[in-house]
Each structure stands twice: as structure tokens, then as C-alpha cells.
Short mmCIF file of C-alpha atoms in Angstrom, two decimals:
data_model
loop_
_atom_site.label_atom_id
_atom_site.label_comp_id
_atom_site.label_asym_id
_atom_site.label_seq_id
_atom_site.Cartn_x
_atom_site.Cartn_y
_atom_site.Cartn_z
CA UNK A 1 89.37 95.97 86.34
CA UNK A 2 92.81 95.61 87.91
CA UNK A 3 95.56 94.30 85.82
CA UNK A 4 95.90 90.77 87.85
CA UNK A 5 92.02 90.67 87.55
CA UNK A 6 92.68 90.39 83.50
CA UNK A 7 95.24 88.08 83.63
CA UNK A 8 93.12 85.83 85.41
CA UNK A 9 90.14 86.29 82.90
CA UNK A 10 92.69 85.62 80.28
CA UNK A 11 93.58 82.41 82.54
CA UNK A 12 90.07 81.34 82.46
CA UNK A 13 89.36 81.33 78.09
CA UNK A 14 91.15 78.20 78.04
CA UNK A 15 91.96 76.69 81.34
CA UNK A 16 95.17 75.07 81.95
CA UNK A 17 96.86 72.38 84.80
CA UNK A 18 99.15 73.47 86.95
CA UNK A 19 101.05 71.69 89.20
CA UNK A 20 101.41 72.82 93.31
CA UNK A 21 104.14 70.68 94.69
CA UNK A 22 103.81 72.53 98.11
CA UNK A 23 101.35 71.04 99.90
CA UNK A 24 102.76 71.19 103.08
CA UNK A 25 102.25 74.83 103.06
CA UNK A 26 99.16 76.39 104.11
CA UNK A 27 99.26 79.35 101.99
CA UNK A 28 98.73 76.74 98.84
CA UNK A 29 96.09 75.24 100.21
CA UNK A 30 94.36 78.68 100.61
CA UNK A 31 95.53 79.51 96.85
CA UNK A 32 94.34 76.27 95.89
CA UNK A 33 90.94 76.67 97.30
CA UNK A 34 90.56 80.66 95.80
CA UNK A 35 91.58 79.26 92.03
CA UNK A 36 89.22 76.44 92.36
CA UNK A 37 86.36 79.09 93.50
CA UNK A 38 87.22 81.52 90.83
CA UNK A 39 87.95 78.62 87.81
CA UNK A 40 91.40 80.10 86.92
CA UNK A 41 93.29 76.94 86.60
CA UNK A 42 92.81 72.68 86.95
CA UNK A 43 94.73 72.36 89.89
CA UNK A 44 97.16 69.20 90.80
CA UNK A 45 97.85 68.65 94.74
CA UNK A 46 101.15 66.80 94.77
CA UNK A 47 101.08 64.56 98.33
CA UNK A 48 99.69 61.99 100.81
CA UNK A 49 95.90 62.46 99.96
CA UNK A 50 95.00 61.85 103.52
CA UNK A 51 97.59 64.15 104.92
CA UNK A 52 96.71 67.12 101.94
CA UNK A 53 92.54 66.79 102.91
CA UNK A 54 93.44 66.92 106.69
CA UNK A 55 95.53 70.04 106.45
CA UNK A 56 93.04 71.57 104.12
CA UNK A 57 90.33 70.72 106.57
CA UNK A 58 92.20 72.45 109.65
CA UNK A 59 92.61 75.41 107.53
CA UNK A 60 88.84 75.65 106.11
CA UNK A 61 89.53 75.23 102.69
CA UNK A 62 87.77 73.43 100.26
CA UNK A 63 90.14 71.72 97.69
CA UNK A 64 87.78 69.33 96.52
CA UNK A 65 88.01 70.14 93.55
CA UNK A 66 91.75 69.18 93.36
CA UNK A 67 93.74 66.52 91.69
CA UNK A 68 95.52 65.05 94.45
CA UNK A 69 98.50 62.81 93.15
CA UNK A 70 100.48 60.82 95.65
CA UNK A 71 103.98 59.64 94.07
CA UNK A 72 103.90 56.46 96.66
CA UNK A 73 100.71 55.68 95.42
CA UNK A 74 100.13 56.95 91.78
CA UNK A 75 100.26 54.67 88.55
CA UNK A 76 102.78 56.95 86.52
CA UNK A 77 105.37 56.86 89.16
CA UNK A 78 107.28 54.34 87.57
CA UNK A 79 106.85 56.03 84.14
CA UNK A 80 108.37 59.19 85.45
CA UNK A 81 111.44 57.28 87.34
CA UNK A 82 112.13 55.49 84.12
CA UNK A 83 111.83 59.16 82.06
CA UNK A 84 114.46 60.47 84.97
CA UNK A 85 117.06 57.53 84.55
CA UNK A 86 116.60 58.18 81.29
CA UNK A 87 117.17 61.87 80.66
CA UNK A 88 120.03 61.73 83.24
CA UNK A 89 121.97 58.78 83.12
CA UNK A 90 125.13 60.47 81.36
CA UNK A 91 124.88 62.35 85.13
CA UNK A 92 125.28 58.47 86.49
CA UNK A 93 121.50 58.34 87.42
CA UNK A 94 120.29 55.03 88.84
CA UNK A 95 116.86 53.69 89.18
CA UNK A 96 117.42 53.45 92.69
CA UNK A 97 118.16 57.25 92.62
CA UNK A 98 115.23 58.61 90.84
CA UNK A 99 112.87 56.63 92.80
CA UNK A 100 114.20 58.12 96.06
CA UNK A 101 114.17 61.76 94.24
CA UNK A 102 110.19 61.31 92.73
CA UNK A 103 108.78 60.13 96.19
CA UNK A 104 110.83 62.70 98.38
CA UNK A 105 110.84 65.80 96.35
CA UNK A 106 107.80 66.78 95.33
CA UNK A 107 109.17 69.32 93.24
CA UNK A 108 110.34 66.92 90.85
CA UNK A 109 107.80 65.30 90.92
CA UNK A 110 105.68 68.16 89.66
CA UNK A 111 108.17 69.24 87.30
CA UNK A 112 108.16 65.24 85.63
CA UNK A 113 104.64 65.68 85.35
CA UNK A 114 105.01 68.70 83.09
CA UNK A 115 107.26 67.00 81.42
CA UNK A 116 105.38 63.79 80.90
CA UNK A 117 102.42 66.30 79.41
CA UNK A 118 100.26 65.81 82.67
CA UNK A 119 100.07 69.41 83.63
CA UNK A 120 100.55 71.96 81.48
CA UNK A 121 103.00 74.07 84.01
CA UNK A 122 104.01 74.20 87.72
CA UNK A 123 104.03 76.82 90.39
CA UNK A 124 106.16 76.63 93.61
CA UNK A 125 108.92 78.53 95.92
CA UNK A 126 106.60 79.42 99.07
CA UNK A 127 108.73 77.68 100.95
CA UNK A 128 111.82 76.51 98.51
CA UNK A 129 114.61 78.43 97.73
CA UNK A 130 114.61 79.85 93.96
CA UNK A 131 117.61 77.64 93.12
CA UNK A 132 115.48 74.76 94.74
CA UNK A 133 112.35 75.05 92.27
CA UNK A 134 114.75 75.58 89.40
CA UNK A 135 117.38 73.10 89.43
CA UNK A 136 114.22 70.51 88.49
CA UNK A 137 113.49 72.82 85.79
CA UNK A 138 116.74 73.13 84.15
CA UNK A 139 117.39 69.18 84.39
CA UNK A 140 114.33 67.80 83.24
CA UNK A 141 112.64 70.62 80.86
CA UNK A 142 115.91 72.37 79.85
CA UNK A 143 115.73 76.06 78.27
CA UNK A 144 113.17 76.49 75.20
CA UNK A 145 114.49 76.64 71.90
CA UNK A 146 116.18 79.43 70.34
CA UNK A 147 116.31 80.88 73.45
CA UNK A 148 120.02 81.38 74.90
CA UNK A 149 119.36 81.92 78.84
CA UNK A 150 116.77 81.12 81.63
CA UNK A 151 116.04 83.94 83.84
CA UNK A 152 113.73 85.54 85.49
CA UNK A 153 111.58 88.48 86.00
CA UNK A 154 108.99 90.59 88.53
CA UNK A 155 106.10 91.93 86.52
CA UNK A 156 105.77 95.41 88.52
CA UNK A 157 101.74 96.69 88.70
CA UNK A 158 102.47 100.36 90.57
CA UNK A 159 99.51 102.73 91.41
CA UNK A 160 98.35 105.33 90.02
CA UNK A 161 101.69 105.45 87.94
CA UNK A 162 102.01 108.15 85.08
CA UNK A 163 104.80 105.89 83.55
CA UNK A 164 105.66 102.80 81.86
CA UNK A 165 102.24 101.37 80.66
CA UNK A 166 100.30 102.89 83.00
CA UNK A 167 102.13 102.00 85.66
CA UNK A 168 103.20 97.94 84.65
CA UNK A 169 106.92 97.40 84.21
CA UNK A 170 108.64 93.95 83.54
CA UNK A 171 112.42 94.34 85.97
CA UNK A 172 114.68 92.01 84.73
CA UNK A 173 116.64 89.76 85.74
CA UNK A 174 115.33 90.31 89.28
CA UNK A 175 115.21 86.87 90.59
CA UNK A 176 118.10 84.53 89.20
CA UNK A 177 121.51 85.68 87.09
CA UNK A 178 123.72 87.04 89.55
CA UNK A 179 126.18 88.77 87.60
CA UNK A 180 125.48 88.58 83.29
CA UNK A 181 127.80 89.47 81.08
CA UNK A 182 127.06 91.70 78.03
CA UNK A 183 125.69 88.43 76.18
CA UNK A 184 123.45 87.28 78.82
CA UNK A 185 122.59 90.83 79.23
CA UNK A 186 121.76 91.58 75.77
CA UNK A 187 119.65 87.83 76.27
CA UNK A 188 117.49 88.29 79.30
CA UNK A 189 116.46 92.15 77.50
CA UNK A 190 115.11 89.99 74.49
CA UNK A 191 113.22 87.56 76.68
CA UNK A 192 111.76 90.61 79.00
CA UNK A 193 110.29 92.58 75.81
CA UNK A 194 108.46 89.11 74.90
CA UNK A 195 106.96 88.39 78.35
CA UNK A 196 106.34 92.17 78.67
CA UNK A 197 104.07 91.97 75.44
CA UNK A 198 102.61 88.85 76.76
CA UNK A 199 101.77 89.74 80.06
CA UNK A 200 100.95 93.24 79.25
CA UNK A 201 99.69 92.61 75.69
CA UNK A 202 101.38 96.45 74.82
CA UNK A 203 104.82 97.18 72.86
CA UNK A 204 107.54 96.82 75.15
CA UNK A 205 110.26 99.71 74.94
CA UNK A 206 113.24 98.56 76.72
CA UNK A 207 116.12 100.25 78.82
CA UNK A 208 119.05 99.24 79.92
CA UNK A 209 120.14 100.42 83.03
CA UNK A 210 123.25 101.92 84.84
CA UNK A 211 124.64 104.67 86.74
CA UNK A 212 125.43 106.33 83.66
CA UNK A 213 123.01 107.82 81.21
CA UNK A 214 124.77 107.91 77.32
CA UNK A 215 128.50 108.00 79.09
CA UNK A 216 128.02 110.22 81.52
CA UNK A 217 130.05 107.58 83.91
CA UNK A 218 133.13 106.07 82.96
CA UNK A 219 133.52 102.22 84.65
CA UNK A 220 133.75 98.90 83.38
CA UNK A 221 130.57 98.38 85.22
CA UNK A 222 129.23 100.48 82.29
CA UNK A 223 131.11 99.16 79.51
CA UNK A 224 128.82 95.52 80.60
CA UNK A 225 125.79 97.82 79.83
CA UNK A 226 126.95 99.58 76.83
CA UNK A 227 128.05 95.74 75.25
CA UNK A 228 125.14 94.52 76.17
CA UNK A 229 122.74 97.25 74.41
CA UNK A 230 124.73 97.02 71.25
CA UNK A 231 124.42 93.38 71.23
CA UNK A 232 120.80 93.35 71.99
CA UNK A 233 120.37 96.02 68.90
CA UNK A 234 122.33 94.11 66.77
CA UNK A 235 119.92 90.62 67.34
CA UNK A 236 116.56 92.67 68.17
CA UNK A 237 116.66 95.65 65.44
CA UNK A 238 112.94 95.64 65.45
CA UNK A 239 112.80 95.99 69.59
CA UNK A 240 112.57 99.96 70.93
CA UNK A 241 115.51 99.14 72.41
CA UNK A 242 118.37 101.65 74.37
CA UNK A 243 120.74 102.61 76.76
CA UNK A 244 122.75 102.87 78.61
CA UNK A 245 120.10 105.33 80.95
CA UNK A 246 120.09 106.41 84.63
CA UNK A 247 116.41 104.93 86.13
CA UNK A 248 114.88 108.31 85.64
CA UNK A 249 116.20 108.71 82.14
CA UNK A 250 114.65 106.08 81.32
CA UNK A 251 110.86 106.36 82.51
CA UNK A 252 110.57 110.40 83.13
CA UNK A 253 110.13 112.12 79.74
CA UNK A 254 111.25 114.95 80.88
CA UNK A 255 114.59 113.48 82.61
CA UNK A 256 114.89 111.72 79.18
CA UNK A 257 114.36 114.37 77.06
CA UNK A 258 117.18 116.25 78.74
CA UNK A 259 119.84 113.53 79.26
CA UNK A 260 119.36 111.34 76.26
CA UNK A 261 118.07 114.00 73.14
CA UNK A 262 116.76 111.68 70.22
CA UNK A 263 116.82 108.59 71.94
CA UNK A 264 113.55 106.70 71.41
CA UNK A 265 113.04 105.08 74.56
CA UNK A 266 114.38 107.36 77.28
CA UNK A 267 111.75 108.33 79.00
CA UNK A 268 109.10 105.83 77.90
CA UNK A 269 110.39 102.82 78.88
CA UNK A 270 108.65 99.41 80.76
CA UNK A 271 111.10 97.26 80.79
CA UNK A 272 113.94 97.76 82.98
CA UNK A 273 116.83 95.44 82.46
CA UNK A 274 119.04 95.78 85.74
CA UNK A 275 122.97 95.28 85.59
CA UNK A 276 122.88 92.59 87.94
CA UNK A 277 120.73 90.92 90.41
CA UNK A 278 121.93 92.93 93.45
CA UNK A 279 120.12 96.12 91.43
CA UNK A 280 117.10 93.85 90.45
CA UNK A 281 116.55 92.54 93.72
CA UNK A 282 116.80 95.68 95.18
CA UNK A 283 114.55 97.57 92.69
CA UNK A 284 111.56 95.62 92.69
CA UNK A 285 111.49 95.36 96.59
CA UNK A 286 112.16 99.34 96.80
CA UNK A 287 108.74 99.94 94.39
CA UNK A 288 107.33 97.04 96.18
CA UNK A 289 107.45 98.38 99.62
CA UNK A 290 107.80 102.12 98.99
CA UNK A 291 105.44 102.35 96.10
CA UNK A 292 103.05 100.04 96.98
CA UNK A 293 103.57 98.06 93.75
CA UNK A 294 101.90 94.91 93.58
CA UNK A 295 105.32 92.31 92.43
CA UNK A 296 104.45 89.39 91.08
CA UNK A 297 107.41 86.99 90.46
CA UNK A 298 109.93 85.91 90.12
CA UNK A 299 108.50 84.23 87.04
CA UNK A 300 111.12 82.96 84.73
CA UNK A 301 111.30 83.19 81.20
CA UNK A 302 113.15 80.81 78.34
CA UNK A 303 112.13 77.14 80.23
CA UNK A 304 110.88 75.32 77.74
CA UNK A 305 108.22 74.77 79.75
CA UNK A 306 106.02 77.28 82.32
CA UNK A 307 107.29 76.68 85.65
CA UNK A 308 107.39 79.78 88.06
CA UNK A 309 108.58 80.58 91.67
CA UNK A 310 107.08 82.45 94.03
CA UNK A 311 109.04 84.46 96.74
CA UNK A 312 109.07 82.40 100.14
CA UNK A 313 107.22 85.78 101.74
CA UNK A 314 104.56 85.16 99.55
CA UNK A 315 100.76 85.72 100.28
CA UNK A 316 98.50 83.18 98.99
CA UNK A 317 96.94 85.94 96.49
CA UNK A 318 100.31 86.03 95.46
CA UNK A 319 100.72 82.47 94.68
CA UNK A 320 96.59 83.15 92.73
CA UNK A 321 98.53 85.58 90.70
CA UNK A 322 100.98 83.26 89.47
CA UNK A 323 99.40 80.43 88.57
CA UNK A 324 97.38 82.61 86.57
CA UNK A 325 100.24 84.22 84.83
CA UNK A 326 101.80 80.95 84.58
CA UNK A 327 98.00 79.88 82.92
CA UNK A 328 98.65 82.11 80.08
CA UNK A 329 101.89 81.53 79.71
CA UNK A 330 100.87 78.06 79.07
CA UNK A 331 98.00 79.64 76.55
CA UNK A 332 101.02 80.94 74.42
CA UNK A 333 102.37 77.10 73.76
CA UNK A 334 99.29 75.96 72.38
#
């Protein structure tokens, strides 16, 4: 069984609602129609019903099985503008405001539904910008406690892979902080060893990476990634935890062996924590494409609530995936 193929039977012990706010997209409505076939998730069709069923109908997908909520039409409308005003009116919101937001932008309206304990978790981006699905999130559901950072990761399935956990990986932050400093760092590397377990359900060992391997470069590029492990030792000292390692020091046991003697994650790690996005970004596309990984994200971590984008070259299986990753990351609120 492949790895997504578990998720999705972990999806299905206790089935959760999740929100698609992207209706307008055909590749939901084919998602939509595969999770209602396979039971993964309850589904929630945010839209003109009329309009949803006609598209669906052109495409040959059966969505009948759908909750199809209509903001123009639906009885908690007015419940979720007065929730809106409400949570941001020190941000001078009017009545008049979040009315025009909840019927126009379906992605709040999903994410007010989460909020409002509707759905359990929301699932969009195939055609929104990351920044898009998230600025809902981080104004309505805000970060979850004790957790210091949203941000996102890819969860990295490559085949026939002798490393990481048989060939998973968690790359982090690939999706959302541009630039973290050795705090954020040190923050996004605790969140990526939780999600790993989750997701994975094995220990995470986590690297942070560089150019350099142990101070074999000298830049203040480094000196981020050197901060950053410290810090993340100093609040994690029961996480397998190190760096700062080279990519193959990090997951080639031989490589480590050599470069980083003694260490007890070089060359055993599965999660990567990239410097910045520019590396993440470019990692997970490079095993993506090159590898043949499957990449499923960017699914962010530290909302206080599950909501997840998708990338806007998604496949519909792609958008399956998530909503049943995004299913069990709902299981692990109950």
C-alpha cells in the first residue's frame, strides 16, 4: 500500500468536513467526486448550487453527495458576517464590509465556516495564490497555541528511496517564510518534526541545512543556520535534532559519517529544514521533477485550525491527497 493510500485509510476511521471553496475549478469538482467515491472526507461545495451541479454535470462528475452551501442563500451567512465584524473591528471592519467579503470570497467564507465549527478544516489554492488562501487563515483562525510561527511544508514520498523513512521526507518551510531568522528557523524545525511524526507516524530526525556541513563555510548565511540549531536544541532537547549539514550530510550515511563524526542525525535525517524559501522551493520541485517524488503540499503547520493550500499546478489527485492529509490532521484535534 502506497503511503498516500494510508493516509487516506487513516482519513476514513473517523471522517471529517472539509471545506472546497474552489468551485469554479474543475479539478475540485473531479477531487470532489473521487473523495465522495472513496469516503475519505464529508465534503462542503462552497457556491451557486445551480452553477456548482451544472459545471459538475459538464465535467461527468457526480458530487451528489456534496454539501453545497451558497453564502447568498445560506442561513448562517449573517452569523458569520456578525463573527467577522466582530473579530476584526479594531481593523475598522464594517458590516457592510464583511458582507461584501463572505458573498465574494469564497475563501472566507470557507475559512468562517471552520471557524464557526461547521467543517472541521478547509482545502484550497488550485487556483489562489498561497498568500490568497492564507491571509483568511491568519485573520480569522490565527496561529494555534504555543506555537510561535505559521508555515508550511511539502511532505516528500520519493521512490524506491534508501533514505529518510523509506523514502518520505517533510522539507520545510517550502511554501511560505521567505527569509526566517534563527528564531523562526529554530520554530518551523519544531513544527516539521511534529507533522513529520504525524504524517509519517515514525521519529522524525531533523537537519538543518546549509552550504556548510559543521563550519566547513564561513558566511553569515551560516551563522542563521548555526543560531537557529542551537536555539531549536535548546527548546527541543528531546528532538534528534542537528546541523548545520550539507544535503548529503545529512541523508547519506556514508557522506555523514565522514563529514559530521558523532553527530546523531547526519546521515539519517527526514526532515530537511531549508535556509530560506528560495532553497525550499527549489528542493522539493528538483525531487519532484527529477526524482519522481510524489509532493504533496504546501500544507501548513501551527494554524490553529487545518487549512491547507494546494499548488495552483495541482492535479486533482493532488488536491485527494490533501484533503486527506488535512482529514487527519483534523483527527489529531479531537
Amino acid at each position: 500500500m502506497g503511503f498516500i493510500d494510508v493516509i487516506k485509510e487513516r482519513a476514513k476511521s473517523s471522517i471529517k468536513t472539509i471545506v472546497l471553496p474552489e468551485t469554479e475549478d474543475m479539478r475540485t469538482l473531479e477531487a470532489a467526486d473521487k473523495i465522495l467515491k472513496e469516503g475519505i472526507a464529508k465534503l462542503v461545495l462552497v457556491g451557486n448550487e445551480e452553477a456548482v451541479k451544472k459545471s459538475a454535470a459538464e465535467g461527468g462528475f457526480d458530487i451528489s453527495g456534496a454539501q453545497i452551501v451558497d453564502p447568498a442563500t445560506s442561513e448562517k451567512t449573517q452569523g458569520y458576517i456578525d463573527k467577522l465584524v466582530e473579530l476584526r473591528q479594531k481593523k475598522g471592519m464594517t458590516p457592510e464590509q464583511a458582507k461584501e467579503i463572505l458573498l465574494n470570497q469564497y475563501l472566507y467564507y470557507g475559512v468562517m465556516m471552520v471557524k464557526m465549527g461547521d467543517a472541521d478544516g478547509m482545502v484550497s489554492g488550485a487556483c489562489h495564490s498561497t498568500a490568497d488562501t492564507l491571509r483568511p487563515c491568519l485573520q480569522i483562525l490565527k496561529t494555534k497555541p504555543g506555537t510561535k510561527l505559521v508555515s508550511a511544508f511539502f511532505l516528500i514520498i520519493a521512490p524506491d528511496c534508501e533514505y529518510g523513512a523509506n523514502g518520505a521526507f517533510v522539507f520545510g518551510d517550502s511554501g511560505l517564510n521567505q527569509n526566517p531568522n534563527p528564531e523562526e528557523l529554530a520554530a518551523i524545525a519544531a513544527s516539521s518534526a511534529e507533522s513529520f511524526k504525524l504524517l509519517v507516524q515514525e521519529e522524525p530526525v531533523v537537519a538543518m541545512l546549509s552550504h556548510s556541513t559543521k563550519g566547513s563555510a564561513k558566511h553569515a548565511d551560516v551563522d542563521k543556520v548555526v543560531e537557529a540549531t542551537k536555539i531549536a536544541k535548546e527548546q527541543n532537547p528531546d528532538l534528534a535534532l542537528d546541523g548545520e549539514f550539507q544535503l548529503d550530510a545529512a541523508i547519506v550515511p556514508s557522506v555523514g559519517a565522514s563529514k559530521a563524526p558523532g553527530s546523531p542525525v547526519a546521515g539519517k535525517a527526514n526532515v530537511l529544514i531549508f535556509p530560506d524559501l528560495d532553497a525550499g522551493n527549489i528542493g522539493y520541485k528538483l525531487a519532484q521533477r527529477l526524482a519522481k517524488a510524489e509532493a504533496y503540499g504546501p500544507i501548513t503547520q501551527g494554524i490553529a485550525k487545518p487549512v491547507n493550500d494546494l499548488s495552483r499546478g495541482c492535479s486533482a489527485d493532488d488536491i485527494v491527497g490533501v484533503v486527506a492529509i488535512t482529514s487527519v490532521q483534523c483527527q489529531a484535534q479531537d
